[in-house]
XYZ file of C-alpha atoms in Angstrom:
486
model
C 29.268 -30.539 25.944
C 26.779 -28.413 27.931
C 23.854 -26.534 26.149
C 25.257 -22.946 26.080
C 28.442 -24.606 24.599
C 26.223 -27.093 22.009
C 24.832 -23.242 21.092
C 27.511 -21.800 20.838
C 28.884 -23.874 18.076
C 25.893 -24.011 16.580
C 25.932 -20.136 16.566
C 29.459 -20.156 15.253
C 28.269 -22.275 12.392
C 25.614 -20.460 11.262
C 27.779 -17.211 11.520
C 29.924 -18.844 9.033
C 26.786 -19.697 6.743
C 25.475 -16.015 6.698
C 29.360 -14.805 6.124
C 29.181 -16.495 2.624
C 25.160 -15.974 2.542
C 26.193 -11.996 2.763
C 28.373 -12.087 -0.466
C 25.828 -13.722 -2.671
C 23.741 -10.488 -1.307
C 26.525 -7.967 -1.686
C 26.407 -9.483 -5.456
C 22.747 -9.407 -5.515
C 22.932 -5.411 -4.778
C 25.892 -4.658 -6.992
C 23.455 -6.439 -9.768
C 20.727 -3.849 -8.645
C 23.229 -0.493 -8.258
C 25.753 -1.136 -11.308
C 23.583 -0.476 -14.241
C 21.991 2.346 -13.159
C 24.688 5.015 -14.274
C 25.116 3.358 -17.958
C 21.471 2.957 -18.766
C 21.401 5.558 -21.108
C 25.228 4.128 -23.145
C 23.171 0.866 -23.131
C 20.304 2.544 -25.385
C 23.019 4.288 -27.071
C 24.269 1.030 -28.039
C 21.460 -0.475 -28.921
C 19.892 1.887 -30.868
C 17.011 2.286 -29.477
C 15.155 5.102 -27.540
C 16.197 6.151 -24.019
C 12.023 4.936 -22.987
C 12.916 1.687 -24.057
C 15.003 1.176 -21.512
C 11.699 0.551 -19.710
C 10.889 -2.441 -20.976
C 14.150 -3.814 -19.479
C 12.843 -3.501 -16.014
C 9.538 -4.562 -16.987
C 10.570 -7.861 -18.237
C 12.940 -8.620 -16.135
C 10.460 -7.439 -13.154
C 8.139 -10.225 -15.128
C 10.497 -12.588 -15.212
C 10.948 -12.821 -11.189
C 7.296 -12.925 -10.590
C 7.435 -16.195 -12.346
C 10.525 -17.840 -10.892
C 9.956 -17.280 -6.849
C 7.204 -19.596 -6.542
C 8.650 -22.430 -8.619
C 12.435 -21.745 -7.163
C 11.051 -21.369 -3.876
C 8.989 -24.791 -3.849
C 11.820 -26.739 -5.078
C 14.198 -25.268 -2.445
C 11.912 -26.833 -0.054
C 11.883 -29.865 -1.900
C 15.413 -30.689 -2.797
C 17.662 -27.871 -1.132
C 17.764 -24.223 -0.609
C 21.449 -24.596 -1.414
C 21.069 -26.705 -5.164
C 18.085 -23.963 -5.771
C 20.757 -21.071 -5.111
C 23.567 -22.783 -7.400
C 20.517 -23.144 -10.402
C 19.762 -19.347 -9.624
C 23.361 -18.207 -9.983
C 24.479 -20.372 -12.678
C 21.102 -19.195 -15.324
C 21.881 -15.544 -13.853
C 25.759 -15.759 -14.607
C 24.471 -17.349 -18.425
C 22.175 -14.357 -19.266
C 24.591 -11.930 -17.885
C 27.510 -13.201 -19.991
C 25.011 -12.475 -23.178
C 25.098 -8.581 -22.336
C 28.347 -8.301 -23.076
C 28.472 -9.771 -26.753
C 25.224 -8.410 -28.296
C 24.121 -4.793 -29.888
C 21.241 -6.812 -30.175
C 17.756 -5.322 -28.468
C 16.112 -8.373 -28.041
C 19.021 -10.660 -27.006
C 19.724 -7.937 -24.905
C 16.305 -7.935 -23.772
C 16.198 -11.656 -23.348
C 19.646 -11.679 -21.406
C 18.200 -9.034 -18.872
C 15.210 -10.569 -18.393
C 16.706 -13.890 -17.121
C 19.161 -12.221 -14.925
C 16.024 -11.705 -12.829
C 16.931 -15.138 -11.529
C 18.638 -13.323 -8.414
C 15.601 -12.334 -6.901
C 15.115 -15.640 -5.708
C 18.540 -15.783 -4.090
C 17.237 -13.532 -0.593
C 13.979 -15.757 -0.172
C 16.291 -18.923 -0.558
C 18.502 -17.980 1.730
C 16.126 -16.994 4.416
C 14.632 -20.496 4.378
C 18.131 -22.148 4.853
C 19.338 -20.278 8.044
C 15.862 -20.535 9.320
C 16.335 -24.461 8.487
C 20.227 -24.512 9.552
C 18.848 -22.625 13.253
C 16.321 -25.379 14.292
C 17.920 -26.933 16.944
C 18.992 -23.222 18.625
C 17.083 -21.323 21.309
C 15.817 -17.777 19.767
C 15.056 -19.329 16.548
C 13.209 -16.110 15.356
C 15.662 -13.593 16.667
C 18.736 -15.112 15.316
C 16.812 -15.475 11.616
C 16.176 -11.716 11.861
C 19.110 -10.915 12.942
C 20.925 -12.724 10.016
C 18.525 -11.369 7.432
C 19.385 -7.861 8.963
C 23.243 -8.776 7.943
C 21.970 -10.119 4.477
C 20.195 -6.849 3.565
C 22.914 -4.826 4.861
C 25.404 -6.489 2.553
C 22.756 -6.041 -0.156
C 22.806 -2.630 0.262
C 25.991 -2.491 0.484
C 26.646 -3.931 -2.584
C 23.797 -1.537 -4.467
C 25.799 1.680 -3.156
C 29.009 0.104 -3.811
C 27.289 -0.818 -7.559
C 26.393 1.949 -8.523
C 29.636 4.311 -7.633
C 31.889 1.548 -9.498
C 29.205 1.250 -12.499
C 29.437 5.425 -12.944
C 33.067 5.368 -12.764
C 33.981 2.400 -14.932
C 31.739 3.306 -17.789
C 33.281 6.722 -18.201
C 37.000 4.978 -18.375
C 36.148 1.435 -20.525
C 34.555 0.371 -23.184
C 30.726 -0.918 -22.702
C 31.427 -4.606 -23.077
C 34.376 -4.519 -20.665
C 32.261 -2.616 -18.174
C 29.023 -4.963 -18.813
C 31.317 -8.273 -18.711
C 32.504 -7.289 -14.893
C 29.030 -8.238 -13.300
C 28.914 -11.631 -15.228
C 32.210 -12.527 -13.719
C 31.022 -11.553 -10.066
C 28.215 -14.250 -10.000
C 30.466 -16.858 -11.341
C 32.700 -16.150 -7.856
C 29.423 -15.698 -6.085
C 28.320 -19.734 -7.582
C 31.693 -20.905 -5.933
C 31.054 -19.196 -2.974
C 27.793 -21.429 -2.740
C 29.199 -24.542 -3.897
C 32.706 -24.790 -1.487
C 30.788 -22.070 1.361
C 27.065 -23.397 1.996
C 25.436 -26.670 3.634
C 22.284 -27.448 2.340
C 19.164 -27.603 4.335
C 19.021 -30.220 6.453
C 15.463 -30.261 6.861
C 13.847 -31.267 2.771
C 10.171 -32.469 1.965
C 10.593 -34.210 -1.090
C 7.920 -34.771 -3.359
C 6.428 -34.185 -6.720
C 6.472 -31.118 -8.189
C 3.068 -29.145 -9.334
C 3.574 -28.486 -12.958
C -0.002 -27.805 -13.140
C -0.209 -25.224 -10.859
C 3.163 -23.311 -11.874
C 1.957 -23.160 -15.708
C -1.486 -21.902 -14.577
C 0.132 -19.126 -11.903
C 2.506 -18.070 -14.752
C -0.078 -17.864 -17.354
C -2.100 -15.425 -14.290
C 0.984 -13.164 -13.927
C 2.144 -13.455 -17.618
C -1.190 -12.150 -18.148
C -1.267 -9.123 -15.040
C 2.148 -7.786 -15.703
C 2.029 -7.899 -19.424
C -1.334 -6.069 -19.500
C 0.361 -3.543 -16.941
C 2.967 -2.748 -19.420
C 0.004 -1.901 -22.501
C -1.352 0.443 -20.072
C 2.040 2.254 -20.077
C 2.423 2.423 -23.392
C 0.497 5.472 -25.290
C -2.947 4.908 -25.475
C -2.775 2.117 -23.361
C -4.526 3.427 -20.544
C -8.130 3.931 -23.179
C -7.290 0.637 -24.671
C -10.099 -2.235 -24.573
C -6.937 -5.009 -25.079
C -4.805 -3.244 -22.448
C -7.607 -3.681 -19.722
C -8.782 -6.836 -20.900
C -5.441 -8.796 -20.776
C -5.239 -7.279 -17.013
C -8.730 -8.406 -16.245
C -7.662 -12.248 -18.113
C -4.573 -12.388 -15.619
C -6.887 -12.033 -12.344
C -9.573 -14.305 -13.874
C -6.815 -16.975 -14.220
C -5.626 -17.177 -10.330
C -9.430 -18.597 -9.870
C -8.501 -21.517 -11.717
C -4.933 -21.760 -10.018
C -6.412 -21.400 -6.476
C -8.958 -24.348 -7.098
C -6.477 -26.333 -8.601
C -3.930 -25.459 -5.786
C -7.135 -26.238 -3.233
C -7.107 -29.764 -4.375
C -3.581 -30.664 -5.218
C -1.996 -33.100 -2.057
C 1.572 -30.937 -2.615
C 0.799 -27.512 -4.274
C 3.514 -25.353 -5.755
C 1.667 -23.066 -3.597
C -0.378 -23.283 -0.531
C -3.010 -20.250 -0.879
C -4.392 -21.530 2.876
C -1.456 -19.797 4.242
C -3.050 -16.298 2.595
C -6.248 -17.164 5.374
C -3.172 -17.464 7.947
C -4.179 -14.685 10.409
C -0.069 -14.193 11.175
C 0.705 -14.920 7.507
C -1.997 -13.426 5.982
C -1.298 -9.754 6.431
C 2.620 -10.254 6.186
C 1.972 -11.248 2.178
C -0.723 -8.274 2.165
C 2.376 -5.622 3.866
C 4.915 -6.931 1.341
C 2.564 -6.436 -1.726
C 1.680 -2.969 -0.241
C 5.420 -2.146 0.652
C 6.466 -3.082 -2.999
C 4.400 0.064 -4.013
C 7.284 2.414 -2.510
C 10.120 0.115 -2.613
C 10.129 -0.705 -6.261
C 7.585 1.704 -7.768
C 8.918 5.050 -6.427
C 12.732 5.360 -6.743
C 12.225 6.381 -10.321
C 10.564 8.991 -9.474
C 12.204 10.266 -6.793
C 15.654 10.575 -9.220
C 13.423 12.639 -12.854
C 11.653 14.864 -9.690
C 15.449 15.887 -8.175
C 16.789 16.288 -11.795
C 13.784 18.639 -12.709
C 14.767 22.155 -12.824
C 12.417 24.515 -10.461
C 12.900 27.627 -12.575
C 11.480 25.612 -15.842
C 8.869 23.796 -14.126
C 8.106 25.260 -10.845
C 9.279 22.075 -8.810
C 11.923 20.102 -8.518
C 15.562 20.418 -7.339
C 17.442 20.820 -10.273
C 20.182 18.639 -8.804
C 23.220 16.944 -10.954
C 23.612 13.506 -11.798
C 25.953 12.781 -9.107
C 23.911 14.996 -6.166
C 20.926 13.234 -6.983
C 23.178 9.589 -6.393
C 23.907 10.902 -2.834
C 20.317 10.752 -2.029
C 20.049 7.438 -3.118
C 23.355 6.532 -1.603
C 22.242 8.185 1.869
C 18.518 6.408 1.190
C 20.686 3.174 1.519
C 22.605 3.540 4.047
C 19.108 4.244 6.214
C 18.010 1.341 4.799
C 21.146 -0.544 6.307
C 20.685 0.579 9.628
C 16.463 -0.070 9.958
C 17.713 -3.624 8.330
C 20.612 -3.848 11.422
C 18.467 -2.553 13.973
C 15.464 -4.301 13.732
C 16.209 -7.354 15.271
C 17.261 -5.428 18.180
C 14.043 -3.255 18.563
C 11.891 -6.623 17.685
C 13.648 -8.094 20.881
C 13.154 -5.250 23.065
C 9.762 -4.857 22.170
C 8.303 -7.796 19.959
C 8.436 -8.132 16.024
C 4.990 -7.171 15.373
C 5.347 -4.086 16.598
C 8.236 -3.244 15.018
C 7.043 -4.450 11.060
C 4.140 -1.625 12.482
C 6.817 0.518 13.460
C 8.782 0.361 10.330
C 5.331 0.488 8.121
C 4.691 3.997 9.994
C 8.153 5.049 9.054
C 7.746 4.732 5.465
C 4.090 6.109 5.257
C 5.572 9.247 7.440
C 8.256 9.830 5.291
C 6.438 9.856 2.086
C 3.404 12.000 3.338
C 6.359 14.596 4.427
C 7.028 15.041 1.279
C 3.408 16.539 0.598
C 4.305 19.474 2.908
C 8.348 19.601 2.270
C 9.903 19.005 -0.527
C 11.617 22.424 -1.980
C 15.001 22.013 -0.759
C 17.423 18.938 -0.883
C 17.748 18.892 2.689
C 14.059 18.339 3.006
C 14.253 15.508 0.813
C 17.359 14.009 1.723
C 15.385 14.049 5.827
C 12.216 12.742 3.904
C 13.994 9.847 2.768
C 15.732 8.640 5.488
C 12.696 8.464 7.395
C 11.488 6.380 4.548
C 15.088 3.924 4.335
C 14.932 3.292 8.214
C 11.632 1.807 7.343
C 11.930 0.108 4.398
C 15.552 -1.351 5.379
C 13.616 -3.234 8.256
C 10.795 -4.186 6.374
C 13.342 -5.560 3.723
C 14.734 -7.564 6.222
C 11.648 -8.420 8.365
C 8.932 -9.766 6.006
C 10.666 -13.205 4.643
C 12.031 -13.770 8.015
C 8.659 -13.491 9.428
C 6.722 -15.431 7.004
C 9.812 -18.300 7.836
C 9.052 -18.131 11.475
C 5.123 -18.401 10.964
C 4.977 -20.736 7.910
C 4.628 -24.710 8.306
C 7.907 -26.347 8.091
C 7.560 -27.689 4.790
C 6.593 -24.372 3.305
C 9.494 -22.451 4.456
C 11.014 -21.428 1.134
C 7.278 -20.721 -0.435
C 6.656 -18.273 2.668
C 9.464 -16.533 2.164
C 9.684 -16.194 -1.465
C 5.951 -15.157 -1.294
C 6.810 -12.185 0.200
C 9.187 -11.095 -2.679
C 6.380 -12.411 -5.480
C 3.472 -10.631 -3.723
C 6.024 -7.209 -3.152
C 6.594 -7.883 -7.132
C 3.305 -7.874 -7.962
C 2.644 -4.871 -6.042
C 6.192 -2.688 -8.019
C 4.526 -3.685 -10.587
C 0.988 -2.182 -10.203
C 2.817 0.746 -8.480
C 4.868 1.133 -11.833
C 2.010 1.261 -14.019
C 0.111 3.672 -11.754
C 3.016 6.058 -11.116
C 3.890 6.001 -15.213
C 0.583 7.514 -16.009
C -0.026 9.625 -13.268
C 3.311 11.543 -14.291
C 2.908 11.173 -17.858
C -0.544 13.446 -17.569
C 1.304 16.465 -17.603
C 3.638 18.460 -19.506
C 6.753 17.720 -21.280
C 9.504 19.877 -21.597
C 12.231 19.512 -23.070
C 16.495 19.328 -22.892
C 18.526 17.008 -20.762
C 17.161 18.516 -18.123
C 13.270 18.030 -18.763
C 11.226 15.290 -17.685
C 7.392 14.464 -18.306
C 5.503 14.560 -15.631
C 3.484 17.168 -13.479
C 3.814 18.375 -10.037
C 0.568 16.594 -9.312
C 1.906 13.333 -10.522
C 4.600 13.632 -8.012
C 2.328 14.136 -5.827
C 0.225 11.237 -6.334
C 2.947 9.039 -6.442
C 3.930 10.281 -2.466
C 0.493 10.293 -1.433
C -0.602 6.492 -2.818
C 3.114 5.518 -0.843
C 2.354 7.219 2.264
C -1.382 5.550 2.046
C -0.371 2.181 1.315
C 2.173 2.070 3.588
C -0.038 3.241 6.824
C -2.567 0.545 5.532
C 0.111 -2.238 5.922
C 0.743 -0.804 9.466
C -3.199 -1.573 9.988
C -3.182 -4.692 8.716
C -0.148 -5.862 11.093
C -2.128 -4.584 14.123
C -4.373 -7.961 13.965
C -1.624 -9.968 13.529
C -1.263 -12.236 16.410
C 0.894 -10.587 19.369
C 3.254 -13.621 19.675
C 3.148 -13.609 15.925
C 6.939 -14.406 14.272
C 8.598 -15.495 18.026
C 9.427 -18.591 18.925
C 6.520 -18.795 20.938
C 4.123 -18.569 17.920
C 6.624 -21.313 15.934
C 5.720 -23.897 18.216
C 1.868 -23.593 17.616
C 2.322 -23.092 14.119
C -0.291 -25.125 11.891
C 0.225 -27.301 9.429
C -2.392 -25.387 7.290
């Protein structure tokens, strides 16, 4: 068999891999898109308060800060593939609880562990990028797969959330909250009969040490995050002391990690110079991709002749801008690996950083009409569909080879962390103006709004700065060659 033939199969193989790979994604958005629309039936249920529902995506948001690094390590270590099944199976549990509970906090507890998915994209990442050693255009080919992955993601999350509206006006809420739970149990088959593992594993001991002390740090961070939310959290001593406790307690994680022969975590690759800034760009792109889409949605439901901004747009015309926000974000996610061959991958995660910063600051100047913000935000999805893509598959293609999976699932932690602070921020900048109220108020100011574009255009441009002393052979197969083992 001659080489182009040896890759060919190969190629045809791996093809196969990301065809099953793409599902578990297409689940993974229909998870993120489906529950939108019934949010408020789900307080209704549970008899609580529709701001309650906030502490759903808070813990859960918690929850998957916690899991990556420990999921991640042991993917390395015993299989990217038996890490996915252990992922799918605890997130098919918890989601079976929603179902058969009025309960807030079994609800709460159920929710939270679904955030076991989140691991599922990093996972994955490291597997093709260990299934593709033995091809030529190692790098490209990753992208290009993790382009397909968050396409299907998308996908699904569009595809979510027009099912989730329909269904819950036409069923009953258990029948409706029971047809997610039975999607991941298809999506752990499709694993089990559809996925090779990794061929390439490093074995070891795992650091139990260092996990409890990281989770006690983030525990810590998020949770003190939250207080501030909460009224009078942001002038409470406890709020800002259990934030301070959570960044005291990495110093104790990063000397233990320092000395540890096989940490859960290897904070060297933070010093990385290609690494390094690819952690930094995720934490800073988090800030937009998770802390802004809320929002975007109260400031197009806000009526302009009330408040003196807004849209005043209907439920379902505020869905097409998200639906149209990802379907840019599928095509930056497709087209990146194209543009990173033509020009180099570098220059594109600076490219797609730009994008994003653009397209928020835009909305400083124009944001009256829906066409302005439906043109704001596809600037913004090009961007962040690439960057989506981009950042595990370049921390895979610059990481040692034994810290594939922690690379990669760094990138979703650190963007975590980042939602997270974003969150907080964003919840008090808009709560520091007036209510008003009716269905069709929200709390908030114009100048929140604005603060919220303005830090996402900011951070966003700083991420593009940070990638411009990145190495230029950074993330090619070039740059895999030489990489250390840190």
């Amino acid at each position: 068999m001659t080489r182009t033939e040896t890759t060919r199969a190969t190629l045809g193989a791996l093809a196969a891999v990301v065809g099953f790979l793409a599902f578990v994604e297409f689940t993974s958005g229909v998870l993120q898109g489906y529950y939108t629309p019934m949010l408020t039936d789900i307080a209704r249920h549970l008899g609580i308060h529709d701001a309650d529902v906030n502490w759903l995506e808070g813990a859960q948001l918690m929850l998957s800060a916690l899991v990556v690094p420990a999921f991640a390590k042991l993917g390395d270590m015993i299989g990217h593939k038996r890490m996915l099944l252990v992922s799918t199976a605890l997130t098919a549990a918890a989601a079976l609880v929603l179902p058969f509970t009025d309960s807030f906090a079994v609800f709460l507890i159920g929710w939270s562990l679904m955030g076991f998915y989140v691991v599922w994209l990093p996972l994955e990442i490291a597997l093709i990028w260990s299934r593709s050693r033995s091809m030529e255009g190692r790098s490209v080919i990753t992208a290009r797969a993790a382009g397909m992955l968050v396409a299907a993601l998308e996908t699904g999350a569009i595809l979510g959330a027009l099912a989730g509206g329909a269904l819950i006006d036409i069923l009953p809420l258990w029948v409706v909250l029971l047809i997610p739970a039975l999607l991941i149990i298809v999506c752990f088959f499709v694993i089990l009969f559809g996925v090779k593992e990794s061929p390439e594993l490093t074995g070891g001991r795992l650091d139990t040490v260092g996990i409890v002390l990281i989770s006690l740090a983030l525990i810590a961070f998020t949770g003190g995050l939250s207080l501030l939310r909460l009224p009078g959290g942001i002038t409470s001593f406890w709020s800002w002391g259990v934030v301070v406790i959570g960044i005291l307690l990495v110093i104790p994680f990063v000397r233990w990690e320092l000395r540890h022969d096989d940490p859960v975590i290897d904070v060297r690759m933070f010093r990385s110079p290609a690494l390094g800034p690819v952690f930094l760009t995720a934490g800073l792109f988090g800030v937009s991709v998770l802390g802004a889409q809320a929002p975007l949605s109260t400031f197009a439901r806000t009526d302009p002749e009330v408040n003196g901004y807004g849209l005043g747009t209907t439920g379902f015309a505020t869905s097409l801008i998200i639906g149209i926000y990802l379907i840019a974000m599928i095509t930056g996610a497709l087209l990146f690996p194209l543009i990173a061959r033509l020009t180099a991958p570098r220059l594109t995660l600076m490219g797609a950083s730009v994008l994003v910063g653009v397209g928020f600051l835009l909305f400083l100047p124009f944001h009256g009409t829906y066409l302005q913000v439906i043109t704001n935000m596809v600037i913004v999805g090009l961007g962040s569909g690439a960057l989506v893509a981009a950042l595990p598959a370049a921390a895979a293609s610059a990481a040692p080879s034994t810290q594939t999976g922690v690379a990669t699932g760094l990138t979703n932690s650190v963007k975590t962390v980042g939602g997270a602070i974003a969150s907080c921020v964003f919840g008090i900048a808009l709560l520091n103006g007036v209510v008003v109220g009716g269905a069709e108020g929200t709390a908030g100011s114009f100048s929140g709004y604005m603060t919220v574009w303005i830090v996402c255009g900011a951070t966003a441009l700083a991420a593009a700065v940070l990638l411009a002393f990145v190495p230029k052979q950074a993330f090619t197969d070039r740059a895999v060659d030489d990489v250390p083992a840190i």
